[in-house]
Tab-separated table of C-alpha atoms in Angstrom:
chain	number	residue	atom	x	y	z
S	1	MET	CA	14.073	13.412	0.426
S	2	ASN	CA	16.857	10.927	-0.389
S	3	SER	CA	16.050	9.769	-3.918
S	4	ASP	CA	18.144	6.612	-3.520
S	5	ASN	CA	15.990	5.540	-0.568
S	6	VAL	CA	12.853	6.610	-2.420
S	7	VAL	CA	14.801	3.887	-5.140
S	8	LYS	CA	-21.383	-17.238	-3.727
S	9	GLN	CA	-24.089	-14.659	-3.380
S	10	THR	CA	-24.152	-11.608	-5.573
S	11	THR	CA	-23.653	-8.518	-3.445
S	12	ARG	CA	-24.425	-4.924	-4.324
S	13	ARG	CA	-20.674	-4.243	-4.409
S	14	GLU	CA	-20.131	-7.046	-6.926
S	15	ILE	CA	-22.938	-5.714	-9.104
S	16	LEU	CA	-21.392	-2.255	-9.091
S	17	ARG	CA	-17.953	-3.635	-9.860
S	18	GLY	CA	-19.403	-5.688	-12.696
S	19	ALA	CA	-21.108	-2.592	-14.063
S	20	GLY	CA	-17.767	-0.806	-13.943
S	21	ALA	CA	-16.165	-3.567	-15.988
S	22	VAL	CA	-18.934	-3.348	-18.575
S	23	ALA	CA	-18.587	0.429	-18.746
S	24	GLY	CA	-14.854	0.069	-19.255
S	25	GLY	CA	-15.438	-2.431	-22.030
S	26	LEU	CA	-17.920	-0.146	-23.744
S	27	ALA	CA	-15.435	2.729	-23.617
S	28	LEU	CA	-12.742	0.541	-25.127
S	29	SER	CA	-15.121	-0.657	-27.832
S	30	HIS	CA	-14.900	2.814	-29.378
S	31	ILE	CA	-11.093	2.693	-29.244
S	32	PHE	CA	-10.570	-0.766	-30.752
S	33	PRO	CA	-13.884	-1.539	-32.539
S	34	ASN	CA	-12.382	-4.146	-34.872
S	35	VAL	CA	-10.926	-6.155	-32.002
S	36	LEU	CA	-14.217	-6.216	-30.155
S	37	SER	CA	-15.988	-7.529	-33.243
S	38	GLY	CA	-13.466	-10.350	-33.441
S	39	VAL	CA	-11.729	-8.991	-36.523
S	40	ALA	CA	-7.955	-8.750	-36.274
S	41	PRO	CA	-6.946	-5.525	-38.054
S	42	ARG	CA	-4.414	-5.793	-40.861
S	43	PHE	CA	-1.590	-3.297	-41.139
S	44	ALA	CA	-2.151	-0.616	-43.694
S	45	GLN	CA	1.101	-1.105	-45.574
S	46	GLN	CA	2.019	-4.727	-46.173
S	47	GLY	CA	5.761	-5.191	-46.398
S	48	GLY	CA	6.466	-1.860	-44.717
S	49	ALA	CA	5.709	0.116	-41.594
S	50	PRO	CA	2.003	0.822	-41.130
S	51	ASN	CA	0.960	4.435	-40.939
S	52	GLY	CA	0.244	6.089	-37.603
S	53	GLY	CA	-3.429	6.735	-38.259
S	54	ALA	CA	-4.701	3.966	-36.005
S	55	LEU	CA	-2.586	5.137	-33.074
S	56	THR	CA	-3.612	8.761	-33.616
S	57	ALA	CA	-7.267	7.724	-33.619
S	58	ALA	CA	-6.801	5.569	-30.506
S	59	ARG	CA	-5.126	8.454	-28.680
S	60	ALA	CA	-8.011	10.751	-29.619
S	61	ARG	CA	-10.597	8.276	-28.382
S	62	PHE	CA	-8.764	7.482	-25.162
S	63	GLY	CA	-8.389	11.215	-24.585
S	64	LYS	CA	-12.164	11.536	-24.220
S	65	VAL	CA	-12.603	8.786	-21.622
S	66	PRO	CA	-13.516	10.217	-18.184
S	67	ILE	CA	-11.144	9.842	-15.240
S	68	GLU	CA	-12.639	8.043	-12.235
S	69	SER	CA	-11.021	8.373	-8.812
S	70	THR	CA	-11.130	5.848	-5.935
S	71	LYS	CA	-9.387	6.274	-2.583
S	72	LEU	CA	-7.302	3.205	-1.683
S	73	SER	CA	-5.779	4.503	1.557
S	74	GLU	CA	-5.005	7.795	3.267
S	75	THR	CA	-2.223	8.466	0.748
S	76	LEU	CA	-3.074	6.242	-2.261
S	77	THR	CA	-5.615	6.938	-5.006
S	78	LEU	CA	-6.632	4.786	-7.971
S	79	LEU	CA	-7.393	6.612	-11.221
S	80	ARG	CA	-9.201	4.789	-14.050
S	81	GLY	CA	-10.058	5.985	-17.549
S	82	PRO	CA	-7.914	7.166	-20.468
S	83	GLY	CA	-5.373	4.342	-20.499
S	84	GLY	CA	-4.119	1.720	-18.097
S	85	ASN	CA	-5.034	2.115	-14.439
S	86	VAL	CA	-2.945	4.671	-12.536
S	87	VAL	CA	-2.085	4.697	-8.839
S	88	VAL	CA	-1.059	7.981	-7.178
S	89	LEU	CA	0.834	8.129	-3.883
S	90	SER	CA	0.723	11.626	-2.422
S	91	GLY	CA	2.443	12.719	0.783
S	92	LYS	CA	5.223	14.701	2.386
S	93	ASP	CA	7.803	13.752	-0.257
S	94	GLY	CA	5.532	14.749	-3.154
S	95	LYS	CA	3.668	12.516	-5.584
S	96	LEU	CA	4.630	9.150	-7.016
S	97	LEU	CA	2.711	7.799	-10.025
S	98	VAL	CA	2.365	4.280	-11.353
S	99	ASP	CA	1.714	4.649	-15.100
S	100	THR	CA	0.769	7.851	-16.878
S	101	PHE	CA	-2.404	7.512	-19.016
S	102	THR	CA	-2.453	8.620	-22.680
S	103	GLN	CA	-1.237	11.888	-24.188
S	104	LEU	CA	-4.484	13.659	-25.037
S	105	ALA	CA	-5.718	13.168	-21.479
S	106	TRP	CA	-2.732	15.013	-20.023
S	107	ASP	CA	-4.511	18.274	-19.196
S	108	ARG	CA	-7.314	16.469	-17.360
S	109	PHE	CA	-4.777	14.173	-15.707
S	110	LYS	CA	-2.865	17.223	-14.388
S	111	ASP	CA	-6.086	18.710	-13.037
S	112	THR	CA	-6.976	15.453	-11.300
S	113	LEU	CA	-3.522	15.236	-9.726
S	114	ALA	CA	-3.904	18.821	-8.483
S	115	GLU	CA	-7.241	17.904	-6.903
S	116	ILE	CA	-5.566	15.101	-4.955
S	117	SER	CA	-2.975	17.505	-3.520
S	118	LYS	CA	-0.714	20.397	-4.470
S	119	ALA	CA	2.399	18.258	-3.937
S	120	PRO	CA	4.704	18.095	-6.983
S	121	VAL	CA	5.191	14.912	-9.001
S	122	LYS	CA	8.588	13.529	-7.994
S	123	LEU	CA	8.610	9.937	-9.231
S	124	ALA	CA	6.789	7.910	-11.878
S	125	ILE	CA	6.951	4.159	-12.481
S	126	ASP	CA	6.141	2.351	-15.731
S	127	SER	CA	4.478	-1.019	-15.112
S	128	HIS	CA	5.637	-2.072	-18.624
S	129	TRP	CA	6.396	-0.486	-21.994
S	130	HIS	CA	2.959	-0.300	-23.671
S	131	TRP	CA	1.776	3.108	-24.832
S	132	ASP	CA	-1.467	3.253	-22.806
S	133	HIS	CA	0.693	3.051	-19.661
S	134	THR	CA	3.652	5.227	-20.756
S	135	ASP	CA	2.184	7.793	-23.138
S	136	ASN	CA	2.734	10.748	-20.802
S	137	ASN	CA	6.280	9.822	-19.808
S	138	ALA	CA	7.646	12.983	-21.420
S	139	ASN	CA	5.031	15.132	-19.686
S	140	VAL	CA	5.698	13.735	-16.207
S	141	ARG	CA	9.434	14.098	-16.740
S	142	ALA	CA	8.889	17.711	-17.805
S	143	ALA	CA	6.862	18.198	-14.618
S	144	GLY	CA	9.951	17.205	-12.621
S	145	ALA	CA	9.514	13.463	-12.110
S	146	THR	CA	12.260	10.857	-12.248
S	147	LEU	CA	11.013	7.896	-14.267
S	148	ILE	CA	11.675	4.334	-13.045
S	149	ALA	CA	11.110	1.124	-15.035
S	150	HIS	CA	12.418	-2.323	-15.784
S	151	GLU	CA	15.426	-2.357	-18.101
S	152	ASN	CA	13.346	-4.020	-20.834
S	153	THR	CA	10.886	-1.114	-20.773
S	154	LEU	CA	13.757	1.182	-21.709
S	155	LYS	CA	14.857	-1.278	-24.394
S	156	ARG	CA	11.380	-1.661	-25.887
S	157	LEU	CA	10.617	2.068	-25.871
S	158	LYS	CA	13.701	2.588	-28.030
S	159	GLU	CA	12.424	0.160	-30.682
S	160	THR	CA	9.846	0.079	-33.478
S	161	HIS	CA	6.868	-2.200	-32.811
S	162	ASP	CA	3.808	-3.554	-34.609
S	163	LEU	CA	1.298	-5.123	-32.211
S	164	ASP	CA	-0.631	-8.180	-33.334
S	165	VAL	CA	-4.446	-8.292	-33.043
S	166	ILE	CA	-4.907	-4.633	-32.043
S	167	GLY	CA	-2.988	-3.509	-35.154
S	168	LEU	CA	-1.021	-0.554	-33.796
S	169	HIS	CA	2.393	0.650	-34.988
S	170	PHE	CA	4.904	2.406	-32.734
S	171	ASP	CA	8.038	4.326	-33.617
S	172	PRO	CA	10.850	4.611	-31.047
S	173	SER	CA	10.048	6.977	-28.188
S	174	PRO	CA	11.938	10.268	-27.967
S	175	GLU	CA	14.756	10.617	-25.461
S	176	ASN	CA	12.681	12.767	-23.115
S	177	ALA	CA	10.091	9.973	-22.748
S	178	LEU	CA	12.560	7.292	-21.648
S	179	PRO	CA	13.056	6.033	-18.079
S	180	GLN	CA	16.073	7.540	-16.322
S	181	ARG	CA	16.427	4.792	-13.724
S	182	THR	CA	16.088	1.079	-14.492
S	183	PHE	CA	16.556	-2.250	-12.738
S	184	LYS	CA	16.858	-5.929	-13.671
S	185	GLU	CA	15.204	-7.978	-10.923
S	186	SER	CA	14.036	-5.783	-8.047
S	187	TYR	CA	14.038	-2.230	-6.716
S	188	GLN	CA	12.953	-0.899	-3.319
S	189	LEU	CA	12.194	2.614	-2.208
S	190	ASN	CA	10.699	4.593	0.637
S	191	PHE	CA	8.485	7.513	-0.303
S	192	SER	CA	5.916	9.553	1.629
S	193	GLY	CA	5.580	7.003	4.399
S	194	GLU	CA	5.289	3.977	2.104
S	195	HIS	CA	7.754	1.181	1.457
S	196	ILE	CA	7.383	0.259	-2.204
S	197	ALA	CA	8.777	-2.978	-3.628
S	198	LEU	CA	9.158	-3.322	-7.386
S	199	GLY	CA	9.848	-6.725	-8.910
S	200	HIS	CA	10.268	-8.118	-12.401
S	201	ILE	CA	7.750	-10.719	-13.548
S	202	ALA	CA	9.231	-13.242	-15.986
S	203	PRO	CA	7.834	-12.602	-19.505
S	204	ALA	CA	4.051	-12.680	-19.199
S	205	HIS	CA	2.103	-9.870	-20.898
S	206	THR	CA	5.463	-8.588	-22.205
S	207	ASP	CA	9.076	-9.094	-21.142
S	208	SER	CA	9.039	-5.734	-19.328
S	209	ASP	CA	6.316	-6.438	-16.729
S	210	ILE	CA	6.814	-5.478	-13.099
S	211	TYR	CA	4.669	-5.480	-9.995
S	212	ILE	CA	4.500	-2.475	-7.674
S	213	HIS	CA	3.695	-3.389	-4.067
S	214	PHE	CA	2.778	-0.650	-1.599
S	215	GLN	CA	3.511	-2.706	1.483
S	216	LYS	CA	2.129	-0.483	4.243
S	217	ALA	CA	-1.213	0.007	2.488
S	218	ASN	CA	-1.237	-3.602	1.189
S	219	VAL	CA	-1.917	-2.450	-2.377
S	220	LEU	CA	-0.469	-4.308	-5.372
S	221	HIS	CA	-0.392	-2.870	-8.908
S	222	MET	CA	0.099	-5.700	-11.420
S	223	GLY	CA	0.012	-3.802	-14.691
S	224	ASP	CA	-1.304	-5.883	-17.569
S	225	VAL	CA	-0.402	-9.214	-16.012
S	226	PHE	CA	-3.944	-8.888	-14.569
S	227	PHE	CA	-7.063	-7.855	-16.492
S	228	ASN	CA	-9.918	-7.926	-13.991
S	229	GLY	CA	-13.097	-9.522	-15.331
S	230	ILE	CA	-12.123	-9.327	-19.016
S	231	TYR	CA	-9.999	-11.255	-21.497
S	232	GLY	CA	-6.420	-9.984	-21.496
S	233	TYR	CA	-4.169	-8.979	-24.364
S	234	ILE	CA	-0.754	-10.675	-24.609
S	235	ASP	CA	2.039	-9.135	-26.656
S	236	LYS	CA	3.852	-11.983	-28.409
S	237	GLU	CA	6.108	-9.492	-30.229
S	238	THR	CA	7.857	-8.658	-26.954
S	239	LYS	CA	7.897	-12.239	-25.629
S	240	GLY	CA	4.501	-12.381	-23.924
S	241	SER	CA	2.797	-15.776	-23.690
S	242	ILE	CA	-0.254	-17.441	-22.191
S	243	GLY	CA	2.045	-19.647	-20.105
S	244	GLY	CA	3.863	-16.574	-18.825
S	245	MET	CA	0.594	-14.878	-17.902
S	246	ILE	CA	-0.485	-17.933	-15.902
S	247	ALA	CA	2.902	-18.104	-14.164
S	248	GLY	CA	2.802	-14.376	-13.385
S	249	ALA	CA	-0.694	-14.535	-11.903
S	250	THR	CA	0.277	-17.607	-9.871
S	251	LYS	CA	3.363	-15.827	-8.524
S	252	MET	CA	1.285	-12.831	-7.449
S	253	LEU	CA	-1.346	-15.057	-5.798
S	254	ALA	CA	1.402	-16.349	-3.511
S	255	MET	CA	2.388	-12.779	-2.615
S	256	VAL	CA	-1.018	-11.377	-1.600
S	257	ASP	CA	-3.518	-12.070	1.162
S	258	ASN	CA	-7.290	-11.777	1.304
S	259	ARG	CA	-7.067	-8.103	2.313
S	260	THR	CA	-4.744	-7.001	-0.506
S	261	LYS	CA	-6.209	-4.456	-2.903
S	262	ILE	CA	-5.042	-5.562	-6.338
S	263	VAL	CA	-4.929	-2.994	-9.149
S	264	PRO	CA	-5.159	-4.561	-12.612
S	265	GLY	CA	-3.837	-2.928	-15.745
S	266	HIS	CA	-7.437	-2.709	-16.941
S	267	GLY	CA	-10.738	-3.296	-15.193
S	268	PRO	CA	-11.994	-2.466	-11.706
S	269	LEU	CA	-10.061	-2.752	-8.461
S	270	GLY	CA	-9.709	-6.415	-7.537
S	271	ASN	CA	-8.746	-8.781	-4.752
S	272	LYS	CA	-7.181	-12.214	-4.394
S	273	ALA	CA	-10.390	-13.995	-5.402
S	274	ASP	CA	-10.625	-11.895	-8.582
S	275	LEU	CA	-7.017	-12.649	-9.481
S	276	ARG	CA	-7.563	-16.354	-8.904
S	277	LYS	CA	-10.595	-16.294	-11.219
S	278	PHE	CA	-8.522	-14.584	-13.905
S	279	ARG	CA	-5.703	-17.128	-13.533
S	280	ASP	CA	-8.181	-20.014	-13.713
S	281	MET	CA	-9.756	-18.557	-16.864
S	282	LEU	CA	-6.308	-18.380	-18.464
S	283	VAL	CA	-5.659	-22.014	-17.561
S	284	THR	CA	-8.998	-23.077	-19.073
S	285	ALA	CA	-8.327	-21.099	-22.251
S	286	ARG	CA	-4.852	-22.578	-22.621
S	287	VAL	CA	-6.091	-26.162	-22.213
S	288	ARG	CA	-8.876	-25.751	-24.756
S	289	VAL	CA	-6.880	-23.897	-27.392
S	290	GLN	CA	-3.842	-26.137	-26.931
S	291	LYS	CA	-6.022	-29.187	-27.584
S	292	LEU	CA	-7.221	-27.688	-30.872
S	293	LYS	CA	-3.728	-26.667	-31.935
S	294	ALA	CA	-2.258	-30.060	-31.026
S	295	SER	CA	-4.932	-31.781	-33.109
S	296	GLY	CA	-3.708	-29.899	-36.159
S	297	LYS	CA	-6.329	-27.169	-36.281
S	298	SER	CA	-5.184	-23.950	-37.955
S	299	LEU	CA	-5.646	-20.593	-36.234
S	300	GLU	CA	-8.758	-19.930	-38.333
S	301	GLN	CA	-10.190	-23.359	-37.531
S	302	ALA	CA	-9.485	-22.907	-33.820
S	303	ILE	CA	-11.317	-19.570	-33.822
S	304	ALA	CA	-14.238	-21.087	-35.759
S	305	ALA	CA	-14.547	-23.869	-33.164
S	306	LYS	CA	-15.578	-21.259	-30.543
S	307	PRO	CA	-13.781	-22.991	-27.651
S	308	LEU	CA	-14.367	-20.106	-25.229
S	309	ALA	CA	-17.981	-19.269	-26.086
S	310	ASP	CA	-19.262	-20.339	-22.658
S	311	LEU	CA	-16.829	-17.913	-20.980
S	312	ASP	CA	-18.111	-14.860	-22.847
S	313	PRO	CA	-20.935	-13.875	-20.452
S	314	VAL	CA	-18.289	-13.225	-17.767
S	315	TRP	CA	-15.091	-12.400	-19.671
S	316	GLY	CA	-16.252	-10.982	-23.004
S	317	LYS	CA	-17.085	-7.430	-21.922
S	318	GLY	CA	-13.693	-5.830	-22.522
S	319	VAL	CA	-11.435	-4.972	-25.420
S	320	LEU	CA	-11.182	-8.569	-26.695
S	321	THR	CA	-13.935	-10.919	-27.814
S	322	SER	CA	-13.418	-14.625	-27.314
S	323	ASP	CA	-12.497	-14.923	-31.017
S	324	ALA	CA	-9.728	-12.370	-30.559
S	325	PHE	CA	-8.612	-14.028	-27.323
S	326	VAL	CA	-8.426	-17.433	-29.030
S	327	HIS	CA	-6.131	-15.735	-31.559
S	328	VAL	CA	-3.996	-14.369	-28.720
S	329	VAL	CA	-3.771	-17.701	-26.894
S	330	TYR	CA	-3.120	-19.771	-30.044
S	331	THR	CA	-0.303	-17.534	-31.219
S	332	THR	CA	1.387	-17.339	-27.802
S	333	LEU	CA	1.324	-21.033	-26.870
């Protein structure tokens, strides 16, 4: 293998997919209970770095979430569970992973990979820098994988971060967890019969977001620029914004067709219609919250106005309530 070349009626299916989204939200409710109740956690040590207790607890809870497997094509498998959604490409050149779940799920993750095939892990791609997508970087590198990411993922993993709303603190990642190969705008590779196109998305969820397009199978992994059926988190600390999320979703809508299988960062497997619904929800949320902010309403007053309450039956089943999402939108306008 040349590694440089490797560089509306409700249907039963919809009901099942909706049930999957609810189940995912219930699992996350045990990981971030304060966010789901609409309470933005405060950092434990004002004026200094918060302790790592919240992250340790989140890792422990994520580590217990089951791994669900769905076949996307002859060579591609979607894994959902203890972290952001993972896609596995397995074939003659070995395995390629998109994202790596969370640390305490590593043993079960290894077992699941072995069930897919005995091929070794050769490449892994980070969709962006966040821990629930990169937490096993060191483990996949130790297993023999070369790690690929956007240059801002490398930059952000080397920094200290405190994430708003979900209240988690991160120290810089160790050297053995950092990507070895990075790019600025785009990167293309051939691996196990697939042509894979990676492209940077202008700051949306973070400034490190990329898409991963498996062109032969017509599968697109969007990372956390797409949360399917649930409100999405936006990381303002690393330049995420509601406007960027809308622009990112719009860009991806122009790239896909009605047959494209679209993997969100969180939530069930989606399609173009699902992505359009998510983009339209973001647009609605921005208009409503922007109107409140422009009228002089404070963050607390905007939350109290409940501008997204009517969206909750559809979008409020994930990690964020509408109160928390109003906070996210208001602070990233």
